[in-house]
Coordinates of C-alpha atoms in Angstrom, one line a residue:
Chain A
M1 CA -39.3 -19.8 -17.1
T2 CA -37.3 -16.9 -15.8
E3 CA -35.1 -19.3 -13.8
N4 CA -32.3 -19.2 -16.3
K5 CA -32.2 -15.5 -16.8
E6 CA -29.4 -13.5 -15.3
K7 CA -30.6 -11.3 -12.5
T8 CA -29.5 -7.8 -11.5
T9 CA -30.7 -5.8 -8.5
I10 CA -30.1 -2.2 -7.5
V11 CA -30.9 -0.5 -4.2
L12 CA -31.5 3.1 -5.0
F13 CA -31.0 4.8 -1.7
S14 CA -29.8 8.2 -2.9
G15 CA -32.2 10.9 -4.0
E16 CA -29.9 12.7 -6.4
L17 CA -30.4 13.1 -10.1
D18 CA -27.0 11.9 -11.2
K19 CA -27.2 8.8 -9.1
A20 CA -30.7 8.0 -10.2
I21 CA -29.6 8.4 -13.8
A22 CA -26.7 6.0 -13.3
A23 CA -29.0 3.5 -11.6
F24 CA -31.5 3.6 -14.5
I25 CA -28.8 3.5 -17.2
I26 CA -27.4 0.3 -15.6
A27 CA -30.9 -1.1 -15.1
N28 CA -32.0 -0.4 -18.7
G29 CA -28.7 -1.8 -20.0
A30 CA -29.2 -5.0 -18.0
A31 CA -32.8 -5.3 -19.1
A32 CA -31.7 -4.9 -22.8
Y33 CA -29.4 -7.9 -22.2
D34 CA -32.4 -9.8 -21.0
H35 CA -31.6 -9.7 -17.3
D36 CA -34.4 -9.8 -14.7
V37 CA -33.8 -6.4 -13.1
T38 CA -35.2 -5.0 -9.9
I39 CA -34.6 -1.5 -8.5
F40 CA -35.5 -1.3 -4.8
F41 CA -36.2 2.3 -3.9
T42 CA -35.5 3.2 -0.3
F43 CA -35.0 6.4 1.8
W44 CA -34.3 9.4 -0.5
G45 CA -34.4 7.2 -3.6
L46 CA -38.2 7.0 -3.3
N47 CA -38.3 10.7 -4.3
A48 CA -37.4 9.7 -7.9
L49 CA -40.8 7.9 -8.1
R50 CA -43.0 10.7 -6.8
K51 CA -45.6 12.0 -9.2
D52 CA -45.0 15.5 -10.6
E53 CA -48.4 16.8 -9.4
Q54 CA -49.3 16.9 -5.7
A55 CA -51.5 14.0 -4.7
A56 CA -54.6 14.6 -2.6
V57 CA -53.6 12.6 0.5
K58 CA -54.0 13.4 4.2
K59 CA -50.9 13.6 6.2
G60 CA -49.7 14.3 9.8
F61 CA -47.5 17.3 10.6
L62 CA -44.1 15.6 10.3
E63 CA -45.2 13.6 7.2
N64 CA -46.2 16.9 5.6
M65 CA -42.9 18.5 6.5
F66 CA -41.0 15.6 4.9
A67 CA -43.2 15.7 1.9
K68 CA -42.5 19.5 1.4
M69 CA -38.8 19.3 2.1
M70 CA -38.1 16.4 -0.2
P71 CA -38.0 16.8 -4.0
R72 CA -41.3 15.8 -5.7
G73 CA -40.3 13.5 -8.5
A74 CA -37.6 12.8 -11.1
N75 CA -37.7 16.4 -12.5
R76 CA -36.9 18.1 -9.3
L77 CA -33.9 16.1 -8.0
G78 CA -30.6 17.9 -7.3
L79 CA -27.0 16.7 -8.0
S80 CA -24.7 15.0 -5.6
K81 CA -21.9 17.4 -6.7
M82 CA -22.0 20.9 -8.2
N83 CA -25.6 21.4 -7.5
F84 CA -25.2 25.2 -7.2
G85 CA -28.7 25.8 -6.0
G86 CA -30.2 24.1 -9.0
M87 CA -27.9 25.4 -11.7
G88 CA -26.0 22.1 -11.9
P89 CA -29.1 20.0 -12.6
K90 CA -30.1 22.4 -15.4
M91 CA -26.7 22.2 -16.9
I92 CA -26.7 18.4 -16.8
K93 CA -30.2 18.3 -18.3
H94 CA -29.1 20.7 -21.0
V95 CA -26.1 18.6 -22.1
M96 CA -28.1 15.4 -21.9
K97 CA -30.7 16.9 -24.3
K98 CA -27.9 18.2 -26.5
H99 CA -26.5 14.7 -26.8
N100 CA -29.9 13.1 -27.2
A101 CA -29.5 11.2 -24.0
L102 CA -32.8 10.1 -22.3
S103 CA -33.9 12.3 -19.4
L104 CA -34.6 10.6 -16.1
P105 CA -38.4 10.5 -16.6
E106 CA -37.7 8.9 -20.0
L107 CA -35.3 6.5 -18.5
I108 CA -37.9 5.5 -15.9
E109 CA -40.5 5.0 -18.6
L110 CA -38.2 2.9 -20.7
A111 CA -37.4 0.8 -17.6
Q112 CA -41.1 0.2 -17.1
E113 CA -41.6 -0.7 -20.7
Q114 CA -38.7 -3.2 -20.5
G115 CA -40.2 -4.8 -17.5
V116 CA -37.7 -3.6 -14.9
K117 CA -39.4 -4.2 -11.5
L118 CA -39.6 -1.0 -9.6
V119 CA -40.2 -1.7 -5.9
G120 CA -40.9 0.9 -3.2
C121 CA -39.6 0.1 0.2
T122 CA -42.7 0.0 2.4
M123 CA -40.8 0.6 5.7
T124 CA -39.3 3.9 4.4
M125 CA -42.7 4.9 3.0
D126 CA -44.1 4.5 6.5
L127 CA -41.3 6.5 8.1
L128 CA -41.4 9.3 5.6
G129 CA -45.2 9.2 5.3
L130 CA -45.2 8.6 1.6
Q131 CA -48.4 7.0 0.2
K132 CA -48.9 4.9 -2.9
E133 CA -51.1 7.6 -4.4
E134 CA -48.1 9.9 -4.5
L135 CA -45.9 7.5 -6.4
L136 CA -45.9 6.6 -10.1
D137 CA -48.3 3.9 -11.3
G138 CA -47.0 0.4 -11.9
I139 CA -44.7 0.4 -8.8
E140 CA -44.6 -2.7 -6.6
Y141 CA -44.3 -2.5 -2.8
A142 CA -42.2 -4.7 -0.6
G143 CA -39.8 -4.9 2.3
V144 CA -36.2 -5.9 2.8
A145 CA -37.1 -9.6 2.7
A146 CA -38.3 -9.4 -0.9
Y147 CA -35.1 -7.4 -1.8
L148 CA -32.9 -10.1 -0.3
G149 CA -34.8 -12.8 -2.1
D150 CA -34.1 -11.1 -5.4
A151 CA -30.5 -10.2 -4.6
T152 CA -29.6 -13.7 -3.5
D153 CA -30.4 -15.0 -7.0
A154 CA -28.6 -12.1 -8.7
K155 CA -25.0 -11.8 -9.8
V156 CA -24.9 -8.1 -10.0
N157 CA -26.2 -6.3 -6.8
L158 CA -25.5 -2.6 -6.4
F159 CA -26.2 -0.1 -3.7
I160 CA -26.4 3.4 -5.2
Chain B
M1 CA -7.1 -18.7 -19.9
T2 CA -8.6 -16.0 -17.7
E3 CA -11.8 -18.0 -17.5
N4 CA -11.0 -19.6 -14.1
K5 CA -10.0 -16.4 -12.4
E6 CA -12.2 -14.7 -9.9
K7 CA -13.5 -11.4 -11.2
T8 CA -14.2 -8.1 -9.4
T9 CA -15.7 -5.0 -10.8
I10 CA -16.1 -1.5 -9.3
V11 CA -18.1 1.4 -10.7
L12 CA -16.4 4.5 -9.4
F13 CA -19.1 7.1 -9.7
S14 CA -18.0 9.4 -6.9
G15 CA -15.3 12.0 -7.4
E16 CA -14.0 12.2 -3.8
L17 CA -10.6 11.4 -2.6
D18 CA -11.7 9.1 0.2
K19 CA -14.0 7.1 -2.0
A20 CA -11.4 6.8 -4.8
I21 CA -8.8 5.6 -2.3
A22 CA -11.3 3.0 -1.0
A23 CA -12.0 1.8 -4.6
F24 CA -8.3 1.5 -5.5
I25 CA -7.4 -0.3 -2.2
I26 CA -10.1 -2.9 -2.9
A27 CA -9.1 -3.1 -6.5
N28 CA -5.4 -3.5 -5.7
G29 CA -6.2 -6.1 -3.0
A30 CA -8.3 -8.1 -5.4
A31 CA -5.6 -7.9 -8.1
A32 CA -3.0 -9.1 -5.6
Y33 CA -5.3 -12.1 -5.0
D34 CA -5.1 -12.7 -8.8
H35 CA -8.6 -11.5 -9.6
D36 CA -9.4 -9.9 -12.9
V37 CA -10.3 -6.4 -11.8
T38 CA -12.2 -3.7 -13.7
I39 CA -12.8 -0.2 -12.5
F40 CA -15.4 1.6 -14.6
F41 CA -15.2 5.3 -14.1
T42 CA -18.4 7.3 -14.7
F43 CA -19.7 10.7 -13.8
W44 CA -17.5 12.5 -11.2
G45 CA -15.3 9.4 -10.9
L46 CA -13.7 10.3 -14.2
N47 CA -12.0 13.2 -12.5
A48 CA -9.7 10.8 -10.7
L49 CA -8.2 9.9 -14.1
R50 CA -7.7 13.5 -15.4
K51 CA -4.1 14.4 -16.1
D52 CA -2.5 16.9 -13.7
E53 CA -1.6 19.3 -16.5
Q54 CA -4.2 21.0 -18.7
A55 CA -4.5 19.2 -22.1
A56 CA -4.6 21.3 -25.2
V57 CA -8.1 20.4 -26.4
K58 CA -10.8 22.5 -27.9
K59 CA -14.1 22.7 -26.0
G60 CA -17.5 24.3 -26.2
F61 CA -18.7 26.8 -23.6
L62 CA -20.5 24.3 -21.3
E63 CA -17.8 21.7 -21.6
N64 CA -15.2 24.3 -20.6
M65 CA -17.3 25.2 -17.6
F66 CA -17.5 21.6 -16.5
A67 CA -13.8 21.2 -17.1
K68 CA -13.0 24.2 -14.9
M69 CA -15.5 23.4 -12.1
M70 CA -14.4 19.7 -11.8
P71 CA -11.2 18.8 -10.0
R72 CA -8.4 18.0 -12.4
G73 CA -6.9 14.7 -11.4
A74 CA -6.2 12.5 -8.4
N75 CA -4.3 15.2 -6.5
R76 CA -7.1 17.7 -6.5
L77 CA -10.1 15.7 -5.3
G78 CA -12.0 16.7 -2.1
L79 CA -13.3 14.6 0.7
S80 CA -16.9 13.3 1.0
K81 CA -16.8 14.4 4.7
M82 CA -14.9 17.0 6.6
N83 CA -13.5 18.6 3.5
F84 CA -13.2 22.0 5.2
G85 CA -12.3 23.9 2.1
G86 CA -9.4 21.6 1.3
M87 CA -7.9 21.2 4.8
G88 CA -9.4 17.7 5.2
P89 CA -7.7 16.3 2.1
K90 CA -4.4 17.8 3.3
M91 CA -4.8 16.1 6.7
I92 CA -5.7 12.8 5.2
K93 CA -2.7 13.0 2.8
H94 CA -0.5 13.9 5.7
V95 CA -1.5 10.9 7.9
M96 CA -1.4 8.6 4.9
K97 CA 2.2 9.7 4.2
K98 CA 3.0 9.3 7.9
H99 CA 1.8 5.7 7.9
N100 CA 3.5 5.0 4.6
A101 CA 0.2 4.4 2.9
L102 CA 0.3 4.8 -0.9
S103 CA -1.2 8.1 -2.1
L104 CA -4.0 8.0 -4.7
P105 CA -1.7 8.7 -7.7
E106 CA 0.5 5.8 -6.4
L107 CA -2.5 3.5 -5.9
I108 CA -3.6 4.3 -9.5
E109 CA 0.0 3.5 -10.8
L110 CA 0.0 0.2 -8.8
A111 CA -3.3 -0.7 -10.2
Q112 CA -2.1 -0.2 -13.8
E113 CA 1.1 -2.2 -13.0
Q114 CA -1.1 -5.0 -11.6
G115 CA -3.2 -5.1 -14.7
V116 CA -6.4 -3.6 -13.2
K117 CA -8.5 -2.6 -16.2
L118 CA -9.4 1.1 -15.9
V119 CA -12.3 2.0 -18.2
G120 CA -13.6 5.5 -18.8
C121 CA -17.4 5.6 -19.5
T122 CA -17.7 7.1 -22.9
M123 CA -21.3 8.3 -22.4
T124 CA -20.3 10.5 -19.4
M125 CA -17.2 11.7 -21.2
D126 CA -19.5 12.9 -24.0
L127 CA -21.8 14.6 -21.6
L128 CA -19.1 16.3 -19.6
G129 CA -17.0 17.1 -22.6
L130 CA -14.0 15.1 -21.4
Q131 CA -11.6 14.0 -24.1
K132 CA -9.2 11.1 -24.1
E133 CA -6.2 13.5 -24.3
E134 CA -7.2 14.8 -20.9
L135 CA -7.1 11.4 -19.1
L136 CA -4.2 9.3 -18.1
D137 CA -2.5 7.0 -20.6
G138 CA -3.5 3.3 -20.6
I139 CA -7.2 3.9 -20.0
E140 CA -9.7 1.8 -21.9
Y141 CA -13.0 3.3 -23.1
A142 CA -16.4 1.6 -23.2
G143 CA -20.0 2.0 -22.3
V144 CA -22.5 0.4 -19.9
A145 CA -22.7 -2.8 -22.0
A146 CA -19.1 -3.6 -21.5
Y147 CA -19.4 -3.0 -17.8
L148 CA -22.4 -5.3 -17.6
G149 CA -20.5 -8.0 -19.5
D150 CA -17.7 -7.9 -16.9
A151 CA -20.0 -7.6 -13.9
T152 CA -22.1 -10.6 -14.9
D153 CA -19.0 -12.8 -14.7
A154 CA -17.8 -11.3 -11.4
K155 CA -18.7 -12.3 -7.9
V156 CA -17.8 -9.0 -6.3
N157 CA -19.5 -5.9 -7.9
L158 CA -19.4 -2.6 -6.1
F159 CA -20.8 0.8 -6.8
I160 CA -18.7 3.5 -5.1
Chain C
M1 CA -20.6 -26.4 8.5
T2 CA -21.1 -22.8 7.4
E3 CA -20.0 -23.8 3.9
N4 CA -23.6 -24.2 2.5
K5 CA -24.9 -20.9 3.9
E6 CA -25.5 -18.0 1.7
K7 CA -23.1 -15.2 2.4
T8 CA -23.6 -11.4 2.4
T9 CA -21.1 -8.7 2.9
I10 CA -21.5 -5.0 3.3
V11 CA -18.7 -2.4 3.3
L12 CA -19.9 0.5 5.4
F13 CA -17.8 3.4 4.3
S14 CA -20.3 6.2 5.0
G15 CA -20.6 7.7 8.4
E16 CA -24.2 8.9 8.1
L17 CA -27.2 7.8 10.2
D18 CA -29.4 7.0 7.3
K19 CA -26.8 4.9 5.4
A20 CA -25.8 3.0 8.6
I21 CA -29.5 2.2 9.3
A22 CA -29.9 0.9 5.7
A23 CA -26.8 -1.2 6.1
F24 CA -28.0 -2.7 9.4
I25 CA -31.5 -3.3 8.2
I26 CA -30.1 -5.3 5.2
A27 CA -27.6 -7.1 7.4
N28 CA -30.2 -8.1 10.0
G29 CA -32.6 -9.1 7.3
A30 CA -30.0 -11.4 5.7
A31 CA -29.0 -12.8 9.1
A32 CA -32.7 -13.6 9.8
Y33 CA -32.6 -15.6 6.5
D34 CA -29.7 -17.5 7.9
H35 CA -27.0 -15.8 5.8
D36 CA -23.4 -15.5 7.1
V37 CA -23.2 -11.7 7.2
T38 CA -20.1 -9.5 7.5
I39 CA -20.1 -5.7 7.8
F40 CA -16.7 -4.2 7.1
F41 CA -16.4 -0.8 8.7
T42 CA -14.0 1.5 6.9
F43 CA -13.3 5.3 6.8
W44 CA -16.3 7.3 8.3
G45 CA -18.3 4.1 8.8
L46 CA -16.1 3.3 11.8
N47 CA -17.8 6.2 13.6
A48 CA -21.0 4.1 14.0
L49 CA -19.0 1.7 16.2
R50 CA -17.5 4.3 18.5
K51 CA -18.5 4.0 22.2
D52 CA -20.8 6.7 23.5
E53 CA -18.4 7.7 26.3
Q54 CA -14.9 9.0 25.6
A55 CA -12.3 6.2 26.1
A56 CA -9.1 7.0 28.0
V57 CA -6.6 6.6 25.2
K58 CA -3.5 8.6 24.4
K59 CA -3.4 10.2 21.0
G60 CA -1.2 12.4 18.9
F61 CA -2.3 15.9 17.8
L62 CA -3.8 15.0 14.4
E63 CA -5.4 11.8 15.8
N64 CA -7.0 14.0 18.5
M65 CA -8.3 16.4 15.9
F66 CA -9.9 13.6 13.9
A67 CA -11.4 12.1 17.1
K68 CA -13.0 15.4 18.0
M69 CA -14.3 16.3 14.6
M70 CA -15.8 12.9 13.9
P71 CA -19.1 11.9 15.5
R72 CA -18.6 9.6 18.5
G73 CA -21.0 6.7 18.0
A74 CA -24.3 5.6 16.5
N75 CA -26.3 8.2 18.4
R76 CA -24.4 11.2 17.1
L77 CA -24.3 10.5 13.3
G78 CA -25.8 13.1 10.9
L79 CA -27.9 12.5 7.8
S80 CA -26.7 12.3 4.2
K81 CA -29.6 14.6 3.2
M82 CA -31.6 17.2 5.1
N83 CA -29.3 17.2 8.1
F84 CA -30.3 20.8 8.9
G85 CA -27.6 21.1 11.6
G86 CA -28.9 18.1 13.5
M87 CA -32.7 18.7 13.2
G88 CA -33.0 16.0 10.4
P89 CA -31.5 13.2 12.5
K90 CA -33.9 14.2 15.4
M91 CA -36.9 14.1 13.0
I92 CA -35.9 10.7 11.6
K93 CA -35.3 9.3 15.1
H94 CA -38.7 10.6 16.2
V95 CA -40.6 9.0 13.3
M96 CA -38.7 5.8 13.8
K97 CA -39.7 5.6 17.4
K98 CA -43.3 6.5 16.5
H99 CA -43.3 3.6 14.1
N100 CA -41.6 1.3 16.6
A101 CA -38.7 0.9 14.2
L102 CA -35.4 -0.1 15.9
S103 CA -32.9 2.7 16.5
L104 CA -29.4 2.4 15.2
P105 CA -27.9 1.3 18.5
E106 CA -30.7 -1.3 18.8
L107 CA -30.0 -2.5 15.2
I108 CA -26.3 -2.9 16.1
E109 CA -27.2 -4.9 19.2
L110 CA -29.6 -7.1 17.2
A111 CA -26.9 -7.7 14.6
Q112 CA -24.4 -8.8 17.3
E113 CA -27.1 -11.1 18.8
Q114 CA -27.7 -12.6 15.4
G115 CA -24.0 -13.3 14.8
V116 CA -23.4 -10.6 12.2
K117 CA -19.6 -10.3 12.0
L118 CA -18.7 -6.6 12.6
V119 CA -15.2 -6.0 11.3
G120 CA -13.2 -2.8 11.8
C121 CA -10.8 -1.9 9.1
T122 CA -7.4 -1.8 10.7
M123 CA -5.8 0.4 8.0
T124 CA -8.3 3.2 8.5
M125 CA -8.1 2.9 12.2
D126 CA -4.4 3.5 12.0
L127 CA -4.9 6.5 9.7
L128 CA -7.6 8.1 11.8
G129 CA -5.9 7.1 15.0
L130 CA -8.9 5.1 16.3
Q131 CA -8.1 2.5 18.9
K132 CA -9.9 -0.7 19.8
E133 CA -10.7 0.7 23.3
E134 CA -12.8 3.4 21.6
L135 CA -15.0 0.9 19.7
L136 CA -17.8 -1.3 20.8
D137 CA -17.0 -4.7 22.4
G138 CA -17.2 -7.8 20.2
I139 CA -15.8 -6.2 17.1
E140 CA -13.3 -8.1 15.0
Y141 CA -10.4 -6.4 13.3
A142 CA -9.0 -7.1 9.8
G143 CA -7.8 -5.6 6.6
V144 CA -8.9 -5.6 3.0
A145 CA -7.6 -9.1 2.4
A146 CA -10.1 -10.6 4.9
Y147 CA -12.9 -8.6 3.4
L148 CA -12.1 -9.9 -0.1
G149 CA -12.0 -13.4 1.3
D150 CA -15.6 -13.0 2.6
A151 CA -16.8 -11.1 -0.4
T152 CA -15.6 -13.7 -2.9
D153 CA -17.7 -16.3 -1.2
A154 CA -20.8 -14.1 -1.0
K155 CA -23.6 -13.5 -3.5
V156 CA -24.7 -10.2 -2.2
N157 CA -21.8 -7.6 -1.8
L158 CA -22.7 -4.0 -1.2
F159 CA -20.7 -0.8 -0.7
I160 CA -22.7 1.7 1.3

């Protein structure tokens, strides 16, 4: 049934607000055009999926350090340019609101509503000590093999 | 008529000299092989298209701040690595000249001569307060839908 | 004979450990699925291919400066995030070892064993003054035309 649909995949490797916004705008656009869309979150990209509140999970020392040093969720990401210790993201969020552009949490919600498949990279989660309880609900979990399976069927494959 | 041509698209998201050079070298190479090539400039990538001189446009406070903080044009971009407060770009430009490699402004000119379609992302332009008068002549303007239309027909789609 | 194989290409532009690891995990995964895989190393990405030991090659002043300032080989790359003056890469290497994940030098070796084509971008090598003697054995050398030839035949093309 989905065989005839165009497919689009995005690897979101970067953990920055601006890159995550670009990824979700492209993903939501493609979904609106009725593509099957997968975003595969790996390395720092996983931070965009972290829940706002701290999950009650047990971690080792290094895993705890990673968890503390990395931004917890879409609202806390920095910018790849002009971050200025957090002023940059505030400015971007301000102008986005002013122009009625969706915020990153809203873009993520829209993606889930549109059926964009959000996949957490299990290998990176192991490495960084991130657990499913810490990530948003409705995420799928897989490794590079699943990503390649989707990408091989897709025409648009981006690494962001 | 262009239906049988190979198609290549590049999203230039990054505003750094080295990444912009890579984007234009690939784009010009593909155009030389008779591909239909589109570069879609979004976020910081738009800075590569800014005119060298300051355009006489009216802006709000935030838009003015963005305009001042972001590099004005291809000659003012920094490097993604080893920028060293501007020394890195000078070194790179020096060795490129020494090896008779085209500079970024020359690569942009060549792309326009070869018919590479340069498209400014209207959504980002709104957000950052960039106006058409501030960008090079001969640029097209469109949103993510137009990009996806091109990308779906293309075999090579890169996000830089 | 290789005509019916799926093809995957990666441009490795970035010189960071985390991005190089991501590139090689995808490349090795694709090779395991019997794709023809090419990684095209350009700009800072070439540093991942430098030999650990210093090669006895003659260089000009600028080329020497570049050679000294850029990390010499896969073991010396920094992280794109949370580098912390070298602590970040140590932490990542530590958790990778703990989880029995292959290190970057091992990933490169595996790629070569699996027949992944590793191609050094001759134009960047000229610019940065990198010579073949300084790079790992078994590397091929080509320009953007060869990359585009591979990419046009491939379904998955990433720029990392």
